[in-house]
Tab-separated table of C-alpha atoms in Angstrom:
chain	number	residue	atom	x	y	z
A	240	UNK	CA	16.144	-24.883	-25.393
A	241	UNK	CA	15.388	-21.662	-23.477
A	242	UNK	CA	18.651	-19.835	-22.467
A	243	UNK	CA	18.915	-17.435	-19.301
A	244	UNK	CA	19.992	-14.287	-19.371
A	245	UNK	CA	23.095	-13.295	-17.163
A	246	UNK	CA	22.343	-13.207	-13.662
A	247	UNK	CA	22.913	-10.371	-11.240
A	248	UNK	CA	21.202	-10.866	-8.252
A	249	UNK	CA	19.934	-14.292	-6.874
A	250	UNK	CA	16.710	-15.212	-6.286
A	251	UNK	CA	17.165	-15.783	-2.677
A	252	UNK	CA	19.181	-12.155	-2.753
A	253	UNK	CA	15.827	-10.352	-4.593
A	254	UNK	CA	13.339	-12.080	-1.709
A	255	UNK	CA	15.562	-10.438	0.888
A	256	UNK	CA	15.771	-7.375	-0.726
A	257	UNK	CA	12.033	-7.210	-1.203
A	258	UNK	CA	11.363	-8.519	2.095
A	259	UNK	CA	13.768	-6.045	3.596
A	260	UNK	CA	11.391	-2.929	1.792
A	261	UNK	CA	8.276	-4.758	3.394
A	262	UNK	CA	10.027	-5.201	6.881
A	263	UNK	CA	10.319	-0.753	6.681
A	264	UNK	CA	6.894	-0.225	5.194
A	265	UNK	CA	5.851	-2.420	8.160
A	266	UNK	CA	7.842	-0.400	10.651
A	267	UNK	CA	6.106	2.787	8.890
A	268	UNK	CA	2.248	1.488	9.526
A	269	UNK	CA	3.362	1.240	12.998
A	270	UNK	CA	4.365	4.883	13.494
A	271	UNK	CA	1.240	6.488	12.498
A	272	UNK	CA	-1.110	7.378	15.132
A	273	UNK	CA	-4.449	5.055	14.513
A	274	UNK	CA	-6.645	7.791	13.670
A	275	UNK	CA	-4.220	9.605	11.684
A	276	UNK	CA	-3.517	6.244	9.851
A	277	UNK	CA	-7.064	6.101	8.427
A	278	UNK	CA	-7.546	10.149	7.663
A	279	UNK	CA	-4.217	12.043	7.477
A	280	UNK	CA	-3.220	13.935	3.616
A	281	UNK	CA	-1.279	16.544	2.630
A	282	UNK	CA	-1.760	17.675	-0.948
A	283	UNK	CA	-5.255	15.290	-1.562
A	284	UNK	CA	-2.941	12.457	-1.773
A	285	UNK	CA	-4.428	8.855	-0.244
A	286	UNK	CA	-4.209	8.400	3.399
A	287	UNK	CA	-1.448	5.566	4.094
A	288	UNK	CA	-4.229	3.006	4.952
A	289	UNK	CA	-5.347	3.452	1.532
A	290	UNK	CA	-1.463	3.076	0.386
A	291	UNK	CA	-1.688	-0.035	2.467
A	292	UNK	CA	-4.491	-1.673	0.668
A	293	UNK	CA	-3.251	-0.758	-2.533
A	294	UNK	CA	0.480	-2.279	-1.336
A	295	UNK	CA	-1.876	-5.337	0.187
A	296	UNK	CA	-3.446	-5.854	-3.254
A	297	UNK	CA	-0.465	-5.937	-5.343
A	298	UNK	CA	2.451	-8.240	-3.441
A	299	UNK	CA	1.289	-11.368	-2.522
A	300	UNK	CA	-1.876	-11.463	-4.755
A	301	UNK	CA	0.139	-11.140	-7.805
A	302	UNK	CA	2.730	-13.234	-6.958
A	303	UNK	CA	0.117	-16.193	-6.272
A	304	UNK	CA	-1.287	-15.201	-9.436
A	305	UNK	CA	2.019	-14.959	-11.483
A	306	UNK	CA	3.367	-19.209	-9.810
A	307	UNK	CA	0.074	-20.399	-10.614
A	308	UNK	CA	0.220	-18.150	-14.346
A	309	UNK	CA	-3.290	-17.288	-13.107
A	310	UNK	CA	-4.556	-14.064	-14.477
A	311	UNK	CA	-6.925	-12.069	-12.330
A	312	UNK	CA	-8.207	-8.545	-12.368
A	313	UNK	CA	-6.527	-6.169	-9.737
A	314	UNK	CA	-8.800	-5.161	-7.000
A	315	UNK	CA	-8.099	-3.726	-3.886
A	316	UNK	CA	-9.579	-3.447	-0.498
A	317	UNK	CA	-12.310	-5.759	-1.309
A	318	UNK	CA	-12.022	-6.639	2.793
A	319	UNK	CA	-12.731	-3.761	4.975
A	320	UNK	CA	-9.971	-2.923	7.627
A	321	UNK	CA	-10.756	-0.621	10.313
A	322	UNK	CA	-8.186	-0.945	12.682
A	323	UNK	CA	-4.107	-0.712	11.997
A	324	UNK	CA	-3.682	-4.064	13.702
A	325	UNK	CA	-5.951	-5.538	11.370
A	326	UNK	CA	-3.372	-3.964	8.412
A	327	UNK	CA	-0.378	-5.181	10.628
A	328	UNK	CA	-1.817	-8.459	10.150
A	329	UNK	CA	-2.670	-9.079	7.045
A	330	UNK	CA	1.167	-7.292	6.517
A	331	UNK	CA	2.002	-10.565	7.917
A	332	UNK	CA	0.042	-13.245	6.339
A	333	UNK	CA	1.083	-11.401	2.804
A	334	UNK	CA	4.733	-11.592	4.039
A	335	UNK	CA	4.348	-15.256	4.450
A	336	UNK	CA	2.076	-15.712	1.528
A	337	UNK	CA	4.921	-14.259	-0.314
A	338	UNK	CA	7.937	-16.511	0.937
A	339	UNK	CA	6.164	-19.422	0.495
A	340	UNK	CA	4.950	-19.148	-3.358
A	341	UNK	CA	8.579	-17.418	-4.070
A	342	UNK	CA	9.721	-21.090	-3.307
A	343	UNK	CA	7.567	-22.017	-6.138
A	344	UNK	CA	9.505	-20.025	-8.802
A	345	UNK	CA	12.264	-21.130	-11.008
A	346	UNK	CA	15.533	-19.174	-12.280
A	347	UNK	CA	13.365	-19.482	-15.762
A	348	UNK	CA	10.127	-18.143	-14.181
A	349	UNK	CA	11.999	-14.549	-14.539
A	350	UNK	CA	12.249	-14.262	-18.258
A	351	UNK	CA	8.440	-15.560	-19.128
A	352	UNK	CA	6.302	-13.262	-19.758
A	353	UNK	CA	3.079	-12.613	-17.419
A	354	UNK	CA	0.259	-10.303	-17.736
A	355	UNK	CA	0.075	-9.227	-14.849
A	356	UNK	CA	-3.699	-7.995	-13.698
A	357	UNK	CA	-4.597	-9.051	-17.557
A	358	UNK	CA	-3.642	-4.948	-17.854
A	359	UNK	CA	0.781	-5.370	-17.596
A	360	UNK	CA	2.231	-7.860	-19.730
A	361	UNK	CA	5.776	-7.977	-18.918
A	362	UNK	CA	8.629	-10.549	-17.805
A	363	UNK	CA	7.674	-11.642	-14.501
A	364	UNK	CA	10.897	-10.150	-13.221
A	365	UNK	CA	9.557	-6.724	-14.299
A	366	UNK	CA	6.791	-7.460	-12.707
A	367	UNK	CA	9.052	-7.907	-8.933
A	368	UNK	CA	10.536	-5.254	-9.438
A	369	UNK	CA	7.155	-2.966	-9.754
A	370	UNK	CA	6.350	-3.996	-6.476
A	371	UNK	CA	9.142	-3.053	-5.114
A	372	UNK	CA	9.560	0.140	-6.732
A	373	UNK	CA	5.559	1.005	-5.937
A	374	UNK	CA	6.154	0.014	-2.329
A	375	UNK	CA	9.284	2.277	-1.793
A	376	UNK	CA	7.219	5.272	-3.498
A	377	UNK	CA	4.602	5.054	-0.985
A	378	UNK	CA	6.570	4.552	1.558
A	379	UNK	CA	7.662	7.812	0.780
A	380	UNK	CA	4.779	9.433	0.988
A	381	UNK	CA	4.341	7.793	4.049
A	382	UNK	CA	7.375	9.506	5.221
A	383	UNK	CA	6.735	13.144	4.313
A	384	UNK	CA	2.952	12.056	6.274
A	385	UNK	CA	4.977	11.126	9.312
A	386	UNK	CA	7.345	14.205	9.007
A	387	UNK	CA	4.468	16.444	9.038
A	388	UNK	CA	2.959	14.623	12.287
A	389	UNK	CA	6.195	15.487	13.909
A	390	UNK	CA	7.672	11.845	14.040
A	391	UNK	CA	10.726	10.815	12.941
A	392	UNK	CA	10.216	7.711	10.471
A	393	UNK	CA	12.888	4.367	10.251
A	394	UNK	CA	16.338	5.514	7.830
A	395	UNK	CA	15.132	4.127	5.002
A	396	UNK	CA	18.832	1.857	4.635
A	397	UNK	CA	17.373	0.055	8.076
A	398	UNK	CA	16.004	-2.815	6.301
């Protein structure tokens, strides 16, 4: 018999949360200027499209992978977006790809063990809270983009 460990936050209250981060990071894609979307750096970090894939790649592909205990290598921008609507999209489709197989998971689901990618073999609730953490750290960098384009970006507790 497989015992739980004490609960803190519901499931229902982590999808929220995560959802909440995703909801900002959306509101951030739409502040960049289109061309500065695809080509703005400071420092020779990634321009936020390519934050985007990489933030596309990870959330709902790894959940789909971690319901169906499917392991998969981690590849990213295998489809070629040129335009920001196309990434506002896809934001979309991975938001609902990501309710829906969330539905799939039970309270026990958090405690197994996944390896993730076949590279990041953790409890699966480790694995949540990666994505989260990954999205709100280039979100940032999103931010200090958008500060140094002159616009003012979402408050970050707007979720």
């Amino acid at each position: 018999m497989k015992t739980l460990a004490a609960q803190v936050i519901t499931p229902e209250d982590l999808l929220k949360h995560w959802q909440g981060h995703r909801a900002l990071t959306r509101r951030v894609i739409e502040l960049f200027p289109d061309k500065d979307f695809f080509e703005f750096s400071i420092g020779g970090m990634r321009p936020f499209s390519k934050l985007a894939d990489e933030l596309l790649a990870i959330g709902a592909p790894a959940l789909k992978g971690i319901v169906n205990r499917n392991i998969q290598p981690y590849t990213e921008g295998s489809e070629k977006l040129i335009f920001k609507a196309q990434y506002l999209e896809k934001w979309d489709e991975a938001t609902a790809e990501i309710n829906e197989n969330w539905q799939k998971l039970t309270i026990e689901d958090f405690n197994e063990t996944f390896n993730l990618f076949g590279q990041y073999e953790f409890p699966i609730i480790h694995n949540i809270l990666y994505f989260i953490d990954n999205e709100v750290h280039h979100r940032g960098q999103g931010y200090v983009y958008l500060r140094a384009l002159g616009i003012e970006p979402p408050f970050f507790w707007e979720r």
